[in-house]
Amino acid sequence: MENGGGIDEFLRAANRDIRRDSAAAGRVQAMTIHKSKGLGFDVVLLSIDDRERMDVAQGGVLLVGKNAAGRPEWVIRRPDTAVVSSDATLARALEIERCDSAYEGLCLLYVALTRAKRELRIFCGLPPSSDERLSPVGLVRAAASRAGAEEGLPWKHG
C-alpha cells in the first residue's frame, strides 16, 4: 500500500499477504507450545524443564475474589501471607488462584503432549524432591514410567 491508498487498498493487500502457520511436511520447526496449538506433527521433540509446582499462585500484586461462576467480585492489593492465611475469605481466594494456575498448567502440558501424530520424544530433568507430582517434569516422568511398565511402551531415563 503506497501513498495512503485508503482502506480498500489496505484490505486487498492484507488479504494477499496472509501467512498461515502449518505443520508442513519435511520442515523442522521450533515453536512455543502456544503457537503449536491446533497443529499436528509427525515427530515432536519436547523439552520440559519446569520443575516448579503448577499450583503456585501467579497473581502478582493483586488478589482477586471470585464468585461461584468464576467472575471477579473484589480486588485488593495482595496482603502478607500471614494475613491471607488468617482470613477465610482471603485464603479461599488464594486457593482458587492456585487451582486456576494448576488447571492452566495442565492445559498447557496437554497441548504440548498431544501435537505428535507418530512419535513424541520428551526430554526432561529430574523432578524436585518435594511434591514432584505437582510439577510438569514430575507428572510426565511418573506417567511415562507407569505407562511404560504397564503397557510396554519405550521409556528410558538416566
PDB file of C-alpha atoms in Angstrom:
ATOM      1  CA  MET A   1       0.000   0.000   0.000  1.00  0.00           C
ATOM      2  CA  GLU A   2       1.647   3.174  -1.159  1.00  0.00           C
ATOM      3  CA  ASN A   3       0.708   6.828  -0.806  1.00  0.00           C
ATOM      4  CA  GLY A   4      -2.235   6.232   1.552  1.00  0.00           C
ATOM      5  CA  GLY A   5      -4.429   4.330  -0.895  1.00  0.00           C
ATOM      6  CA  GLY A   6      -7.292   4.016   1.577  1.00  0.00           C
ATOM      7  CA  ILE A   7      -8.950   1.213   3.486  1.00  0.00           C
ATOM      8  CA  ASP A   8      -9.936  -0.792   0.390  1.00  0.00           C
ATOM      9  CA  GLU A   9      -6.349  -0.978  -0.832  1.00  0.00           C
ATOM     10  CA  PHE A  10      -5.182  -1.909   2.664  1.00  0.00           C
ATOM     11  CA  LEU A  11      -7.710  -4.772   2.875  1.00  0.00           C
ATOM     12  CA  ARG A  12      -6.701  -6.099  -0.561  1.00  0.00           C
ATOM     13  CA  ALA A  13      -3.013  -6.001   0.430  1.00  0.00           C
ATOM     14  CA  ALA A  14      -3.699  -7.660   3.776  1.00  0.00           C
ATOM     15  CA  ASN A  15      -5.710 -10.461   2.153  1.00  0.00           C
ATOM     16  CA  ARG A  16      -2.930 -11.107  -0.383  1.00  0.00           C
ATOM     17  CA  ASP A  17      -0.292 -11.299   2.340  1.00  0.00           C
ATOM     18  CA  ILE A  18      -1.947 -13.780   4.742  1.00  0.00           C
ATOM     19  CA  ARG A  19       0.535 -16.203   6.274  1.00  0.00           C
ATOM     20  CA  ARG A  20      -0.769 -19.281   7.981  1.00  0.00           C
ATOM     21  CA  ASP A  21       1.242 -21.428  10.355  1.00  0.00           C
ATOM     22  CA  SER A  22       1.249 -25.013   9.283  1.00  0.00           C
ATOM     23  CA  ALA A  23       2.866 -28.290  10.065  1.00  0.00           C
ATOM     24  CA  ALA A  24       4.391 -28.607   6.603  1.00  0.00           C
ATOM     25  CA  ALA A  25       5.966 -31.933   5.706  1.00  0.00           C
ATOM     26  CA  GLY A  26       9.736 -32.040   5.575  1.00  0.00           C
ATOM     27  CA  ARG A  27      10.240 -28.969   7.725  1.00  0.00           C
ATOM     28  CA  VAL A  28      11.781 -28.717  11.152  1.00  0.00           C
ATOM     29  CA  GLN A  29      10.077 -26.054  13.224  1.00  0.00           C
ATOM     30  CA  ALA A  30      10.885 -24.713  16.667  1.00  0.00           C
ATOM     31  CA  MET A  31       7.910 -23.055  18.303  1.00  0.00           C
ATOM     32  CA  THR A  32       6.247 -22.308  21.568  1.00  0.00           C
ATOM     33  CA  ILE A  33       3.556 -24.587  22.903  1.00  0.00           C
ATOM     34  CA  HIS A  34       1.001 -21.806  22.395  1.00  0.00           C
ATOM     35  CA  LYS A  35       1.953 -21.444  18.736  1.00  0.00           C
ATOM     36  CA  SER A  36       1.646 -25.211  18.175  1.00  0.00           C
ATOM     37  CA  LYS A  37      -1.950 -25.334  19.413  1.00  0.00           C
ATOM     38  CA  GLY A  38      -4.209 -26.820  16.755  1.00  0.00           C
ATOM     39  CA  LEU A  39      -1.314 -28.195  14.698  1.00  0.00           C
ATOM     40  CA  GLY A  40      -0.119 -31.771  14.356  1.00  0.00           C
ATOM     41  CA  PHE A  41       3.392 -33.004  13.582  1.00  0.00           C
ATOM     42  CA  ASP A  42       4.755 -36.421  12.638  1.00  0.00           C
ATOM     43  CA  VAL A  43       7.504 -36.217  15.266  1.00  0.00           C
ATOM     44  CA  VAL A  44       7.678 -33.900  18.261  1.00  0.00           C
ATOM     45  CA  LEU A  45      10.770 -33.336  20.384  1.00  0.00           C
ATOM     46  CA  LEU A  46       9.576 -31.735  23.600  1.00  0.00           C
ATOM     47  CA  SER A  47      11.857 -30.311  26.254  1.00  0.00           C
ATOM     48  CA  ILE A  48      10.290 -29.847  29.676  1.00  0.00           C
ATOM     49  CA  ASP A  49      12.461 -28.261  32.305  1.00  0.00           C
ATOM     50  CA  ASP A  50       9.825 -26.694  34.514  1.00  0.00           C
ATOM     51  CA  ARG A  51      10.312 -28.157  37.968  1.00  0.00           C
ATOM     52  CA  GLU A  52       8.108 -25.638  39.736  1.00  0.00           C
ATOM     53  CA  ARG A  53       4.773 -26.699  41.130  1.00  0.00           C
ATOM     54  CA  MET A  54       1.895 -25.999  38.776  1.00  0.00           C
ATOM     55  CA  ASP A  55      -0.348 -24.887  41.613  1.00  0.00           C
ATOM     56  CA  VAL A  56       1.760 -21.868  42.582  1.00  0.00           C
ATOM     57  CA  ALA A  57      -0.324 -18.695  42.588  1.00  0.00           C
ATOM     58  CA  GLN A  58       0.805 -16.334  39.824  1.00  0.00           C
ATOM     59  CA  GLY A  59      -1.338 -13.366  40.826  1.00  0.00           C
ATOM     60  CA  GLY A  60       1.316 -10.733  41.317  1.00  0.00           C
ATOM     61  CA  VAL A  61       0.423  -7.744  43.467  1.00  0.00           C
ATOM     62  CA  LEU A  62      -3.355  -8.228  43.357  1.00  0.00           C
ATOM     63  CA  LEU A  63      -5.607 -10.833  44.929  1.00  0.00           C
ATOM     64  CA  VAL A  64      -8.964 -11.356  43.244  1.00  0.00           C
ATOM     65  CA  GLY A  65     -12.042 -12.784  44.934  1.00  0.00           C
ATOM     66  CA  LYS A  66     -14.280 -14.703  42.528  1.00  0.00           C
ATOM     67  CA  ASN A  67     -17.879 -15.854  42.843  1.00  0.00           C
ATOM     68  CA  ALA A  68     -19.129 -19.390  42.139  1.00  0.00           C
ATOM     69  CA  ALA A  69     -19.290 -18.623  38.400  1.00  0.00           C
ATOM     70  CA  GLY A  70     -15.619 -17.596  38.397  1.00  0.00           C
ATOM     71  CA  ARG A  71     -16.339 -13.903  37.912  1.00  0.00           C
ATOM     72  CA  PRO A  72     -14.366 -11.339  39.909  1.00  0.00           C
ATOM     73  CA  GLU A  73     -16.259  -9.839  42.850  1.00  0.00           C
ATOM     74  CA  TRP A  74     -13.470  -7.890  44.507  1.00  0.00           C
ATOM     75  CA  VAL A  75      -9.802  -6.993  44.032  1.00  0.00           C
ATOM     76  CA  ILE A  76      -7.311  -5.920  46.695  1.00  0.00           C
ATOM     77  CA  ARG A  77      -3.595  -5.401  46.930  1.00  0.00           C
ATOM     78  CA  ARG A  78      -2.206  -8.802  47.984  1.00  0.00           C
ATOM     79  CA  PRO A  79      -1.723  -8.841  51.750  1.00  0.00           C
ATOM     80  CA  ASP A  80       1.137 -10.594  53.513  1.00  0.00           C
ATOM     81  CA  THR A  81       0.938 -14.384  53.740  1.00  0.00           C
ATOM     82  CA  ALA A  82       0.118 -14.267  57.451  1.00  0.00           C
ATOM     83  CA  VAL A  83      -2.892 -12.043  56.798  1.00  0.00           C
ATOM     84  CA  VAL A  84      -4.138 -14.190  53.921  1.00  0.00           C
ATOM     85  CA  SER A  85      -3.854 -17.401  55.930  1.00  0.00           C
ATOM     86  CA  SER A  86      -5.672 -15.890  58.917  1.00  0.00           C
ATOM     87  CA  ASP A  87      -8.732 -14.772  56.927  1.00  0.00           C
ATOM     88  CA  ALA A  88     -11.065 -17.383  55.436  1.00  0.00           C
ATOM     89  CA  THR A  89     -12.199 -15.170  52.535  1.00  0.00           C
ATOM     90  CA  LEU A  90      -8.667 -14.269  51.511  1.00  0.00           C
ATOM     91  CA  ALA A  91      -7.460 -17.852  51.964  1.00  0.00           C
ATOM     92  CA  ARG A  92     -10.283 -19.093  49.720  1.00  0.00           C
ATOM     93  CA  ALA A  93      -9.358 -16.521  47.045  1.00  0.00           C
ATOM     94  CA  LEU A  94      -5.742 -17.712  47.149  1.00  0.00           C
ATOM     95  CA  GLU A  95      -6.858 -21.353  46.909  1.00  0.00           C
ATOM     96  CA  ILE A  96      -8.964 -20.551  43.826  1.00  0.00           C
ATOM     97  CA  GLU A  97      -5.966 -18.751  42.306  1.00  0.00           C
ATOM     98  CA  ARG A  98      -3.792 -21.816  42.956  1.00  0.00           C
ATOM     99  CA  CYS A  99      -6.383 -24.127  41.391  1.00  0.00           C
ATOM    100  CA  ASP A 100      -6.668 -21.861  38.331  1.00  0.00           C
ATOM    101  CA  SER A 101      -2.885 -21.874  37.959  1.00  0.00           C
ATOM    102  CA  ALA A 102      -2.735 -25.679  38.181  1.00  0.00           C
ATOM    103  CA  TYR A 103      -5.521 -26.012  35.601  1.00  0.00           C
ATOM    104  CA  GLU A 104      -3.740 -23.660  33.190  1.00  0.00           C
ATOM    105  CA  GLY A 105      -0.517 -25.621  33.658  1.00  0.00           C
ATOM    106  CA  LEU A 106      -2.283 -28.903  32.909  1.00  0.00           C
ATOM    107  CA  CYS A 107      -3.923 -27.425  29.803  1.00  0.00           C
ATOM    108  CA  LEU A 108      -0.551 -26.219  28.522  1.00  0.00           C
ATOM    109  CA  LEU A 109       1.013 -29.605  29.191  1.00  0.00           C
ATOM    110  CA  TYR A 110      -1.893 -31.332  27.412  1.00  0.00           C
ATOM    111  CA  VAL A 111      -1.355 -29.216  24.298  1.00  0.00           C
ATOM    112  CA  ALA A 112       2.377 -29.976  24.359  1.00  0.00           C
ATOM    113  CA  LEU A 113       1.850 -33.715  24.717  1.00  0.00           C
ATOM    114  CA  THR A 114      -0.818 -34.060  22.024  1.00  0.00           C
ATOM    115  CA  ARG A 115       0.885 -32.449  18.995  1.00  0.00           C
ATOM    116  CA  ALA A 116       2.631 -35.632  17.788  1.00  0.00           C
ATOM    117  CA  LYS A 117       0.947 -37.866  15.208  1.00  0.00           C
ATOM    118  CA  ARG A 118       3.528 -40.668  15.219  1.00  0.00           C
ATOM    119  CA  GLU A 119       6.285 -40.099  17.750  1.00  0.00           C
ATOM    120  CA  LEU A 120       6.776 -37.983  20.841  1.00  0.00           C
ATOM    121  CA  ARG A 121      10.180 -37.680  22.493  1.00  0.00           C
ATOM    122  CA  ILE A 122      10.279 -35.880  25.809  1.00  0.00           C
ATOM    123  CA  PHE A 123      13.475 -34.558  27.335  1.00  0.00           C
ATOM    124  CA  CYS A 124      13.269 -33.572  30.974  1.00  0.00           C
ATOM    125  CA  GLY A 125      15.401 -33.370  34.067  1.00  0.00           C
ATOM    126  CA  LEU A 126      14.784 -34.783  37.482  1.00  0.00           C
ATOM    127  CA  PRO A 127      11.718 -33.535  39.321  1.00  0.00           C
ATOM    128  CA  PRO A 128      12.092 -31.656  42.587  1.00  0.00           C
ATOM    129  CA  SER A 129      12.246 -33.793  45.675  1.00  0.00           C
ATOM    130  CA  SER A 130       9.127 -32.306  47.268  1.00  0.00           C
ATOM    131  CA  ASP A 131       5.687 -32.605  45.687  1.00  0.00           C
ATOM    132  CA  GLU A 132       7.180 -33.861  42.434  1.00  0.00           C
ATOM    133  CA  ARG A 133       3.745 -34.879  41.145  1.00  0.00           C
ATOM    134  CA  LEU A 134       2.721 -31.214  41.050  1.00  0.00           C
ATOM    135  CA  SER A 135       5.445 -30.143  38.595  1.00  0.00           C
ATOM    136  CA  PRO A 136       5.295 -30.759  34.829  1.00  0.00           C
ATOM    137  CA  VAL A 137       8.557 -32.722  34.989  1.00  0.00           C
ATOM    138  CA  GLY A 138       7.335 -34.907  37.866  1.00  0.00           C
ATOM    139  CA  LEU A 139       3.941 -35.505  36.292  1.00  0.00           C
ATOM    140  CA  VAL A 140       5.410 -36.526  32.923  1.00  0.00           C
ATOM    141  CA  ARG A 141       8.049 -38.775  34.484  1.00  0.00           C
ATOM    142  CA  ALA A 142       5.507 -40.512  36.718  1.00  0.00           C
ATOM    143  CA  ALA A 143       3.022 -41.037  33.884  1.00  0.00           C
ATOM    144  CA  ALA A 144       5.665 -42.241  31.425  1.00  0.00           C
ATOM    145  CA  SER A 145       7.233 -44.713  33.834  1.00  0.00           C
ATOM    146  CA  ARG A 146       3.811 -46.060  34.825  1.00  0.00           C
ATOM    147  CA  ALA A 147       2.667 -46.387  31.193  1.00  0.00           C
ATOM    148  CA  GLY A 148       5.987 -47.917  30.199  1.00  0.00           C
ATOM    149  CA  ALA A 149       5.714 -50.557  32.904  1.00  0.00           C
ATOM    150  CA  GLU A 150       2.032 -51.332  32.317  1.00  0.00           C
ATOM    151  CA  GLU A 151       1.828 -51.121  28.526  1.00  0.00           C
ATOM    152  CA  GLY A 152       5.344 -51.969  27.412  1.00  0.00           C
ATOM    153  CA  LEU A 153       5.945 -48.501  25.984  1.00  0.00           C
ATOM    154  CA  PRO A 154       9.522 -47.437  25.373  1.00  0.00           C
ATOM    155  CA  TRP A 155      10.686 -45.407  28.340  1.00  0.00           C
ATOM    156  CA  LYS A 156      14.286 -44.575  29.042  1.00  0.00           C
ATOM    157  CA  HIS A 157      15.644 -42.495  31.835  1.00  0.00           C
ATOM    158  CA  GLY A 158      19.073 -41.728  33.060  1.00  0.00           C
TER     159      GLY A 158
END
